[in-house]
Amino acid sequence: MPAPSDNTGSMFERFQCGMQPGCAVGVIHNGELVHAAGYGFADIERGTRIDADTVFNIASTSKQFTAFALLLLARDGRLALDDCVRKFVPELPPYADAVTLRHLMHHTGGLRSYIELLLLGGRTFTERTTRHEALAAVVRQRGADDEPGRAFAYSNTGYFLMSLIIERASRQSLKDFSHANIFSPLGMTSTSVVDRYPVGIAQLARGYSVSEAGTSIAESAWEQTGDGQVHTTVRDLALWDANFYAPRVGDRTIIDAMLRSGVLNDGHAVGYGGGLFLSRRGALAAVSHGGGWAGYRSELLRFPERHLSVIVLSNRDDTDACALAEKVAALHLDLPEDAQAQPLPHLIALRAGADYRPVQAGTYRGEFGQYLRILQDEQGLSIAWGDGRYALTARADGLLQFHAGGDAFIAVGHAAPDERLHLSVQLDDEVADYVAIEAWAPDLAHYAGRYTSEECDGHIELRAEGEHLAANLLGKERRLRTGAEGELVTDEGIALRVVAGAFIFASWGLRGLEYRRQSPRM
């Protein structure tokens, strides 16, 4: 491996211009923190700069600590991964009878998103919400999104429930258990689980939203733990990283369990272990997890065969921490850019085959009713995916690639026997197929009105606005247009399947929630 480059800092020069939030960056090689620096400001109002000791909310990168805590308790015999979740959380309805702790850890439990349930109930990211509210939202559900073990579906609910299970099995909060059994023994003196606001951490970076309109505070007072809420520094994460090579806390059995992929009912590996994504970058194994919450973004990326890890912690919501970590790793590993994400043979065959078709702008529907849109403007093609929009870039092999939520996706267009345009989208070893649809043409005003659900607080008001419907969905004003026959869809892929006097809500972390009309159409 070449000597670590001195050019790492040049990638972050844009954060050094003026008073703006930025990021802290760490590079670990053979157990040594060879690069540890900060770029930009931790607190603009106070003029505090970021450095390697600045504390950040690392959001979902926290999940590996939750999994580690669960595995510590399993080693000590206080629980077993194949225990039913209701053994520790009996408040859950019988629909969770077949869900195990292993399902939760590997995101195969099929449970609905507590975050989306709270947002649908009228809560906002800026106000305080408690774990009791989150648990009540999950307990209120009459069913799940899927049967356990059938599919991988990233679940904050699963890791939130793991935090409750750790508390009930250990008789300590996740905050106290993690401090006593992980952070303190490793010397991670600046690391904590935040389970109550205000925080009171002196070195904490403030979170910011950055846009063309300016820079503003973006912080959340949600108090659920397990799926997030670890606050830490570059230096402390270097100590955590070292524990994967020579465990001082836990043992090799626990580390191996962290790095072992979950498996679906059909035997298919999901590429996710104990709070960690398990993938490859070219010929190299990669272990990683990113996070994003309010104004914070994070990524911890490890290449175990090269003993190299990259940490990126940011206090601005426009930072793609995953992409930055990948670029830093490529520099230090001397990897070509096209080694960052490798297409499966299936996608290569589609690109080379007679059924290949260029991707076109339009609306596409997935197998489970999820939607995405391909958009085209003067900047080229982009994809509306989840709650964001991402540029589609051409690769040297003729496929398309985009980054979203810390992950690298590869896409290719192709025709099917019905001659409709299909779009296959790959993430790691999974491929999802979407088909171009022709929108139906109903009288949208017919569906205007107020709708409520017996499984969720609040209501959804569908308003007729010209050729569209509009509604506040998941905390944002959104426009709905027609999708496939009988469905209304937003640009971000939220779908409402209309039935007589009602609709069935479906989004990225929630499916099958029924809302019934309570007032006449407007």
Coordinates of C-alpha atoms in Angstrom, one line a residue:
M1 CA 0.0 0.0 0.0
P2 CA 1.4 3.5 -0.9
A3 CA 2.2 5.9 1.9
P4 CA -0.8 7.9 3.0
S5 CA -1.2 11.0 0.8
D6 CA -0.7 14.5 2.1
N7 CA -3.5 15.6 -0.2
T8 CA -6.4 14.6 1.9
G9 CA -6.9 18.2 3.1
S10 CA -7.3 19.5 -0.4
M11 CA -10.6 17.7 -0.7
F12 CA -12.1 19.8 2.1
E13 CA -10.8 23.3 1.1
R14 CA -14.3 24.4 0.2
F15 CA -15.2 24.3 3.9
Q16 CA -12.4 26.7 4.7
C17 CA -13.9 29.7 2.9
G18 CA -15.6 32.2 5.2
M19 CA -17.7 31.4 8.3
Q20 CA -19.5 28.1 7.4
P21 CA -20.1 24.7 9.0
G22 CA -17.9 21.9 7.7
C23 CA -16.5 18.6 8.9
A24 CA -13.9 16.6 10.8
V25 CA -11.9 14.0 9.0
G26 CA -9.8 11.1 10.2
V27 CA -7.7 8.5 8.4
I28 CA -6.5 5.4 10.3
H29 CA -3.8 3.2 8.8
N30 CA -2.3 0.2 10.7
G31 CA -3.8 1.5 13.9
E32 CA -2.4 4.9 13.6
L33 CA -4.4 8.1 13.2
V34 CA -2.4 9.4 10.3
H35 CA -4.7 12.3 9.4
A36 CA -7.0 14.1 11.9
A37 CA -8.2 17.5 11.1
G38 CA -11.2 19.8 11.1
Y39 CA -12.5 22.1 8.3
G40 CA -15.0 24.9 8.9
F41 CA -16.8 26.0 12.0
A42 CA -18.5 23.9 14.8
D43 CA -20.4 27.0 16.0
I44 CA -20.6 30.0 13.7
E45 CA -22.1 32.3 16.3
R46 CA -19.3 31.6 18.7
G47 CA -16.6 31.4 16.1
T48 CA -15.5 27.9 17.2
R49 CA -13.6 25.9 14.6
I50 CA -13.9 22.2 14.0
D51 CA -11.0 19.9 15.0
A52 CA -10.5 16.2 15.7
D53 CA -11.9 16.7 19.2
T54 CA -15.2 18.3 18.1
V55 CA -18.2 16.2 19.1
F56 CA -20.8 15.3 16.4
N57 CA -24.1 13.5 16.5
I58 CA -23.3 10.6 14.2
A59 CA -26.9 9.5 13.7
S60 CA -27.3 6.1 12.2
T61 CA -23.6 5.3 12.4
S62 CA -24.6 4.7 16.0
K63 CA -26.2 1.4 15.1
Q64 CA -23.0 -0.5 15.3
F65 CA -22.7 0.4 19.0
T66 CA -26.2 -0.7 19.7
A67 CA -25.6 -4.1 18.0
F68 CA -22.3 -4.5 19.9
A69 CA -24.2 -3.8 23.2
L70 CA -26.8 -6.4 22.3
L71 CA -24.1 -9.0 21.5
L72 CA -22.3 -8.3 24.8
L73 CA -25.6 -9.2 26.6
A74 CA -26.0 -12.3 24.4
R75 CA -22.5 -13.5 25.3
D76 CA -23.3 -13.0 29.0
G77 CA -26.4 -15.1 28.6
R78 CA -28.9 -12.3 29.4
L79 CA -30.6 -12.7 26.1
A80 CA -30.4 -14.8 22.9
L81 CA -30.5 -13.4 19.3
D82 CA -33.3 -15.9 18.5
D83 CA -35.5 -14.7 21.4
C84 CA -38.8 -13.2 20.3
V85 CA -38.9 -9.5 20.6
R86 CA -42.1 -9.8 22.7
K87 CA -40.1 -11.5 25.4
F88 CA -38.7 -8.1 26.3
V89 CA -41.3 -5.8 24.8
P90 CA -44.6 -7.6 25.6
E91 CA -46.5 -4.4 24.8
L92 CA -46.1 -5.2 21.1
P93 CA -49.2 -6.9 19.5
P94 CA -49.2 -10.5 18.3
Y95 CA -48.1 -9.4 14.8
A96 CA -44.6 -9.4 16.3
D97 CA -44.7 -13.0 17.6
A98 CA -42.4 -14.2 14.9
V99 CA -39.9 -11.3 15.1
T100 CA -36.6 -12.1 16.8
L101 CA -33.8 -10.0 18.0
R102 CA -31.7 -11.3 15.1
H103 CA -34.4 -9.9 12.7
L104 CA -34.1 -6.5 14.4
M105 CA -30.3 -6.4 14.2
H106 CA -30.3 -7.4 10.5
H107 CA -33.2 -5.2 9.4
T108 CA -35.4 -8.1 8.4
G109 CA -38.1 -7.7 11.0
G110 CA -40.6 -6.0 8.7
L111 CA -41.9 -3.5 11.3
R112 CA -43.2 -0.1 10.4
S113 CA -41.1 3.1 10.8
Y114 CA -41.8 4.8 14.1
I115 CA -40.3 8.0 12.6
E116 CA -42.8 8.1 9.8
L117 CA -45.6 7.3 12.2
L118 CA -44.7 10.2 14.4
L119 CA -44.4 12.5 11.5
L120 CA -47.8 11.4 10.1
G121 CA -49.2 12.1 13.6
G122 CA -48.1 15.8 13.3
R123 CA -44.8 15.8 15.1
T124 CA -41.9 17.7 13.7
F125 CA -38.1 17.1 13.7
T126 CA -37.5 20.3 15.8
E127 CA -39.8 19.5 18.7
R128 CA -39.1 17.1 21.5
T129 CA -40.4 13.5 21.2
T130 CA -39.8 10.7 23.7
R131 CA -39.1 7.0 23.4
H132 CA -42.5 6.4 25.1
E133 CA -44.3 8.2 22.2
A134 CA -42.3 6.2 19.7
L135 CA -43.1 2.9 21.4
A136 CA -46.8 3.8 21.6
A137 CA -46.8 4.5 17.9
V138 CA -45.4 1.1 17.1
V139 CA -47.7 -0.7 19.6
R140 CA -50.7 1.0 18.0
Q141 CA -50.1 -0.8 14.7
R142 CA -52.4 -3.6 13.7
G143 CA -49.9 -5.2 11.4
A144 CA -46.4 -5.0 10.0
D145 CA -45.0 -4.0 6.6
D146 CA -43.8 -7.6 5.9
E147 CA -43.3 -11.0 7.3
P148 CA -40.1 -11.3 9.3
G149 CA -37.1 -12.7 7.3
R150 CA -38.7 -12.3 3.9
A151 CA -36.8 -9.1 2.8
F152 CA -34.2 -6.6 4.0
A153 CA -35.8 -3.3 4.8
Y154 CA -33.7 -0.8 6.7
S155 CA -35.5 -0.2 9.9
N156 CA -34.9 2.5 12.6
T157 CA -37.7 0.9 14.5
G158 CA -35.7 -2.3 14.9
Y159 CA -32.8 -0.6 16.4
F160 CA -34.9 1.6 18.6
L161 CA -36.6 -1.6 20.0
M162 CA -33.1 -3.0 20.5
S163 CA -32.3 -0.1 22.8
L164 CA -35.4 -0.9 24.9
I165 CA -34.4 -4.6 25.0
I166 CA -30.9 -3.7 26.1
E167 CA -32.3 -1.6 28.9
R168 CA -34.7 -4.3 30.1
A169 CA -32.2 -7.1 29.9
S170 CA -29.4 -5.1 31.6
R171 CA -31.5 -2.9 33.9
Q172 CA -29.5 0.0 32.6
S173 CA -30.3 2.6 30.0
L174 CA -28.5 2.3 26.7
K175 CA -26.6 5.4 27.7
D176 CA -25.4 4.0 31.0
F177 CA -24.7 0.5 29.6
S178 CA -22.7 1.8 26.7
H179 CA -20.7 4.1 28.9
A180 CA -19.8 1.4 31.4
N181 CA -19.2 -1.5 28.9
I182 CA -17.9 0.2 25.7
F183 CA -17.0 3.8 25.9
S184 CA -15.2 4.0 29.2
P185 CA -13.1 0.7 28.8
L186 CA -11.9 1.9 25.4
G187 CA -11.0 5.4 26.7
M188 CA -13.7 7.1 24.5
T189 CA -14.0 9.9 27.0
S190 CA -15.8 12.3 24.6
T191 CA -18.4 9.8 23.5
S192 CA -22.0 9.4 24.9
V193 CA -25.5 8.3 24.0
V194 CA -27.8 11.3 24.3
D195 CA -31.2 10.4 25.5
R196 CA -32.4 13.7 26.9
Y197 CA -32.3 17.3 25.8
P198 CA -30.8 19.8 26.2
V199 CA -27.5 18.1 25.6
G200 CA -24.9 20.1 27.6
I201 CA -21.8 18.9 25.7
A202 CA -19.2 21.7 25.7
Q203 CA -17.4 20.5 22.5
L204 CA -20.6 19.7 20.5
A205 CA -20.8 21.1 17.0
R206 CA -24.1 22.7 16.1
G207 CA -26.1 21.3 13.3
Y208 CA -26.8 23.4 10.2
S209 CA -29.0 23.4 7.1
V210 CA -27.1 24.9 4.1
S211 CA -28.9 26.0 1.0
E212 CA -28.9 28.8 -1.6
A213 CA -31.2 30.7 0.8
G214 CA -28.5 30.7 3.5
T215 CA -27.4 28.8 6.6
S216 CA -29.6 28.1 9.5
I217 CA -29.6 25.9 12.6
A218 CA -30.9 22.4 12.0
E219 CA -31.1 20.4 15.2
S220 CA -33.6 17.8 16.5
A221 CA -34.7 17.0 20.1
W222 CA -36.0 13.5 19.4
E223 CA -34.9 11.4 22.3
Q224 CA -35.1 7.8 21.0
T225 CA -31.9 5.8 21.1
G226 CA -30.5 2.7 19.5
D227 CA -31.1 3.8 15.9
G228 CA -29.0 7.0 16.5
Q229 CA -27.9 9.4 19.2
V230 CA -24.3 8.5 19.8
H231 CA -22.3 11.7 20.0
T232 CA -18.5 11.3 19.4
T233 CA -15.3 12.6 17.9
V234 CA -12.8 11.5 15.3
R235 CA -10.2 10.6 18.0
D236 CA -12.7 8.5 19.9
L237 CA -13.9 6.6 16.7
A238 CA -10.2 5.7 16.1
L239 CA -10.2 3.9 19.4
W240 CA -13.4 2.1 18.4
D241 CA -12.0 1.2 15.0
A242 CA -8.9 -0.4 16.7
N243 CA -11.2 -2.7 18.7
F244 CA -12.2 -4.5 15.5
Y245 CA -8.6 -5.7 15.0
A246 CA -7.6 -6.4 18.6
P247 CA -10.6 -6.4 20.9
R248 CA -10.1 -4.8 24.2
V249 CA -13.9 -4.8 24.8
G250 CA -15.9 -7.9 23.8
D251 CA -14.0 -10.6 22.1
R252 CA -13.3 -12.1 18.6
T253 CA -16.6 -14.0 18.7
I254 CA -18.5 -10.7 19.0
I255 CA -16.5 -9.0 16.3
D256 CA -17.1 -11.9 14.0
A257 CA -20.9 -11.7 14.7
M258 CA -20.8 -7.9 13.9
L259 CA -19.2 -8.8 10.5
R260 CA -21.5 -11.8 9.7
S261 CA -24.3 -11.0 7.2
G262 CA -27.9 -11.6 8.1
V263 CA -29.7 -14.2 6.0
L264 CA -33.2 -14.1 4.7
N265 CA -35.7 -17.0 4.9
D266 CA -34.6 -18.1 1.4
G267 CA -31.0 -18.3 2.5
H268 CA -30.0 -15.1 0.7
A269 CA -27.4 -12.9 2.5
V270 CA -28.5 -9.3 3.1
G271 CA -25.1 -7.7 3.2
Y272 CA -25.7 -6.2 6.7
G273 CA -24.2 -7.5 10.0
G274 CA -24.3 -6.0 13.4
G275 CA -25.0 -2.3 12.6
L276 CA -22.7 -2.5 9.6
F277 CA -23.0 -2.7 5.9
L278 CA -20.8 -5.4 4.4
S279 CA -19.9 -4.8 0.8
R280 CA -17.0 -4.6 -1.6
R281 CA -15.1 -1.8 -3.4
G282 CA -13.6 -3.6 -6.3
A283 CA -11.6 -6.5 -5.0
L284 CA -11.5 -5.2 -1.4
A285 CA -14.0 -6.0 1.4
A286 CA -15.5 -2.9 2.9
V287 CA -17.3 -2.4 6.2
S288 CA -19.2 0.8 6.6
H289 CA -22.1 2.8 8.0
G290 CA -23.3 6.3 7.4
G291 CA -25.8 8.5 9.2
G292 CA -27.9 11.6 8.6
W293 CA -30.1 13.4 11.1
A294 CA -31.1 17.1 11.2
G295 CA -27.9 19.0 10.3
Y296 CA -25.5 16.2 10.9
R297 CA -23.9 13.7 8.5
S298 CA -21.4 10.9 9.2
E299 CA -19.5 8.0 7.7
L300 CA -17.1 5.4 9.1
L301 CA -15.6 3.3 6.2
R302 CA -13.2 0.5 6.9
F303 CA -11.1 -1.7 4.5
P304 CA -9.9 -4.5 6.9
E305 CA -7.6 -6.1 4.4
R306 CA -5.6 -2.9 4.1
H307 CA -6.0 -1.9 7.8
L308 CA -7.3 1.5 6.6
S309 CA -10.4 3.4 7.8
V310 CA -11.8 6.8 7.0
I311 CA -14.0 8.9 9.3
V312 CA -16.0 11.9 8.1
L313 CA -18.2 13.8 10.6
S314 CA -20.1 16.9 9.4
N315 CA -22.4 19.5 10.9
R316 CA -24.1 20.5 7.6
D317 CA -27.0 18.8 5.9
D318 CA -25.6 19.2 2.3
T319 CA -22.5 17.0 3.0
D320 CA -22.3 13.7 1.3
A321 CA -20.2 12.1 4.0
C322 CA -20.1 8.7 2.2
A323 CA -18.9 10.1 -1.1
L324 CA -16.2 12.1 0.7
A325 CA -15.1 9.0 2.7
E326 CA -14.9 7.1 -0.6
K327 CA -12.8 9.7 -2.2
V328 CA -10.4 9.9 0.7
A329 CA -10.1 6.1 0.8
A330 CA -9.5 6.0 -3.0
L331 CA -6.6 8.5 -2.5
H332 CA -5.0 6.5 0.3
L333 CA -5.5 3.1 -1.3
D334 CA -4.6 4.4 -4.8
L335 CA -7.8 3.0 -6.2
P336 CA -9.2 4.1 -9.6
E337 CA -12.5 5.9 -9.4
D338 CA -14.4 3.1 -11.1
A339 CA -13.4 0.7 -8.3
Q340 CA -15.8 2.4 -6.0
A341 CA -18.9 0.4 -7.0
Q342 CA -19.0 -2.8 -9.0
P343 CA -22.0 -3.9 -11.1
L344 CA -23.3 -7.4 -10.7
P345 CA -23.1 -9.7 -13.8
H346 CA -26.8 -9.3 -14.3
L347 CA -26.5 -5.6 -14.9
I348 CA -23.5 -6.0 -17.2
A349 CA -25.5 -8.5 -19.2
L350 CA -28.4 -6.2 -19.5
R351 CA -26.1 -3.4 -20.7
A352 CA -24.5 -5.6 -23.3
G353 CA -27.7 -7.4 -24.4
A354 CA -30.2 -6.7 -27.2
D355 CA -32.8 -5.5 -24.7
Y356 CA -30.7 -2.6 -23.5
R357 CA -32.5 0.8 -23.7
P358 CA -31.3 4.2 -22.7
V359 CA -32.9 5.5 -19.5
Q360 CA -35.6 8.0 -20.2
A361 CA -37.4 10.6 -18.1
G362 CA -40.6 9.3 -16.6
T363 CA -42.3 7.7 -13.6
Y364 CA -41.3 4.1 -12.6
R365 CA -43.0 1.7 -10.2
G366 CA -41.4 -1.0 -8.2
E367 CA -42.7 -4.5 -7.2
F368 CA -43.9 -3.3 -3.8
G369 CA -45.6 -0.1 -5.0
Q370 CA -42.6 2.1 -4.4
Y371 CA -42.0 4.9 -7.0
L372 CA -39.1 6.8 -8.4
R373 CA -38.9 9.4 -11.1
I374 CA -36.2 10.1 -13.7
L375 CA -36.0 13.8 -14.5
Q376 CA -34.1 15.6 -17.3
D377 CA -33.1 19.2 -17.4
E378 CA -30.2 21.3 -18.7
Q379 CA -27.9 19.6 -16.1
G380 CA -28.8 16.1 -17.5
L381 CA -30.5 13.2 -16.0
S382 CA -31.3 12.9 -12.3
I383 CA -33.4 10.6 -10.1
A384 CA -36.0 11.6 -7.5
W385 CA -35.3 8.9 -4.9
G386 CA -36.7 8.9 -1.4
D387 CA -36.8 12.5 -0.2
G388 CA -34.0 13.8 -2.4
R389 CA -32.9 14.3 -6.0
Y390 CA -29.5 12.9 -7.2
A391 CA -27.6 13.3 -10.4
L392 CA -27.2 10.3 -12.7
T393 CA -23.7 10.0 -14.0
A394 CA -22.5 7.8 -16.8
R395 CA -19.8 5.2 -16.0
A396 CA -17.1 4.0 -18.3
D397 CA -18.9 0.7 -18.7
G398 CA -22.0 2.4 -20.0
L399 CA -24.1 2.0 -16.8
L400 CA -25.4 4.9 -14.7
Q401 CA -24.6 5.6 -11.1
F402 CA -25.9 7.9 -8.3
H403 CA -25.2 8.4 -4.6
A404 CA -28.1 8.6 -2.1
G405 CA -28.2 8.3 1.6
G406 CA -24.5 7.3 1.8
D407 CA -24.9 4.4 -0.7
A408 CA -23.7 4.1 -4.3
F409 CA -26.4 2.8 -6.7
I410 CA -25.9 1.5 -10.3
A411 CA -28.7 1.6 -12.8
V412 CA -29.5 0.3 -16.3
G413 CA -32.5 0.6 -18.6
H414 CA -33.9 -2.4 -20.6
A415 CA -37.0 -3.6 -22.3
A416 CA -39.2 -6.5 -21.3
P417 CA -41.4 -8.8 -23.4
D418 CA -44.2 -6.3 -23.0
E419 CA -41.9 -3.6 -24.6
R420 CA -42.2 -1.3 -21.6
L421 CA -39.1 0.4 -20.3
H422 CA -37.7 -1.2 -17.2
L423 CA -35.1 0.3 -14.8
S424 CA -32.9 -2.1 -12.8
V425 CA -31.3 -0.5 -9.7
Q426 CA -28.4 -2.2 -7.8
L427 CA -27.3 -1.5 -4.3
D428 CA -24.4 -3.9 -3.3
D429 CA -25.7 -7.4 -4.1
E430 CA -29.4 -6.4 -4.4
V431 CA -31.2 -5.5 -7.6
A432 CA -34.7 -3.9 -7.6
D433 CA -36.7 -3.7 -10.9
Y434 CA -38.9 -0.7 -11.8
V435 CA -41.2 -0.4 -14.8
A436 CA -42.2 2.7 -16.6
I437 CA -45.9 3.4 -16.1
E438 CA -48.5 5.4 -17.9
A439 CA -50.5 7.7 -15.6
W440 CA -54.2 7.3 -15.3
A441 CA -56.4 10.4 -15.6
P442 CA -59.1 10.6 -12.9
D443 CA -60.9 13.7 -11.6
L444 CA -58.4 14.5 -8.8
A445 CA -60.8 16.8 -7.1
H446 CA -62.9 13.8 -6.3
Y447 CA -60.3 12.6 -3.8
A448 CA -60.0 15.9 -1.9
G449 CA -60.9 15.8 1.8
R450 CA -59.8 15.0 5.3
Y451 CA -58.6 11.5 6.0
T452 CA -57.8 9.8 9.4
S453 CA -56.3 6.5 10.5
E454 CA -57.1 4.3 13.5
E455 CA -53.4 3.4 13.6
C456 CA -51.9 6.9 13.7
D457 CA -52.6 10.3 15.3
G458 CA -53.4 13.4 13.2
H459 CA -55.0 13.5 9.8
I460 CA -54.1 14.0 6.1
E461 CA -55.9 16.7 4.2
L462 CA -55.8 16.3 0.4
R463 CA -56.4 19.6 -1.3
A464 CA -57.3 20.2 -5.0
E465 CA -54.8 22.6 -6.5
G466 CA -55.3 22.9 -10.3
E467 CA -54.1 19.7 -12.0
H468 CA -52.7 18.3 -8.8
L469 CA -53.6 17.4 -5.2
A470 CA -51.5 18.8 -2.4
A471 CA -51.0 17.6 1.2
N472 CA -48.6 17.7 4.1
L473 CA -47.1 14.3 4.2
L474 CA -44.3 13.3 6.6
G475 CA -43.7 16.9 7.7
K476 CA -43.5 18.5 4.2
E477 CA -45.9 20.1 1.8
R478 CA -46.0 17.8 -1.2
R479 CA -47.8 17.6 -4.6
L480 CA -49.5 14.5 -5.7
R481 CA -50.0 13.4 -9.3
T482 CA -51.4 10.2 -10.8
G483 CA -49.2 7.1 -10.8
A484 CA -50.2 3.7 -11.9
E485 CA -54.0 2.9 -12.2
G486 CA -55.6 3.7 -8.8
E487 CA -52.6 5.4 -7.3
L488 CA -51.5 8.9 -6.4
V489 CA -47.8 9.6 -6.0
T490 CA -45.4 12.4 -4.9
D491 CA -42.2 13.3 -6.6
E492 CA -40.4 11.6 -3.7
G493 CA -42.2 8.3 -4.2
I494 CA -44.8 8.4 -1.5
A495 CA -47.9 6.5 -2.9
L496 CA -51.6 6.6 -1.9
R497 CA -53.6 3.7 -3.3
V498 CA -57.2 4.9 -3.5
V499 CA -60.1 2.7 -2.6
A500 CA -63.7 3.5 -1.9
G501 CA -63.7 6.5 0.5
A502 CA -60.2 5.8 1.7
F503 CA -56.5 5.4 0.6
I504 CA -53.7 3.1 1.6
F505 CA -50.5 5.0 2.5
A506 CA -47.1 3.7 1.4
S507 CA -43.7 5.3 1.7
W508 CA -40.1 4.2 2.2
G509 CA -40.5 2.8 5.7
L510 CA -44.3 2.3 6.0
R511 CA -46.8 0.3 3.9
G512 CA -50.4 -0.7 4.3
L513 CA -51.6 2.2 6.6
E514 CA -55.3 2.8 5.9
Y515 CA -56.8 6.4 6.0
R516 CA -60.5 6.9 5.6
R517 CA -62.2 10.1 4.5
Q518 CA -63.9 12.0 7.3
S519 CA -65.3 15.0 5.5
P520 CA -66.8 15.6 2.1
R521 CA -64.6 16.5 -0.8
M522 CA -63.8 20.2 -1.1

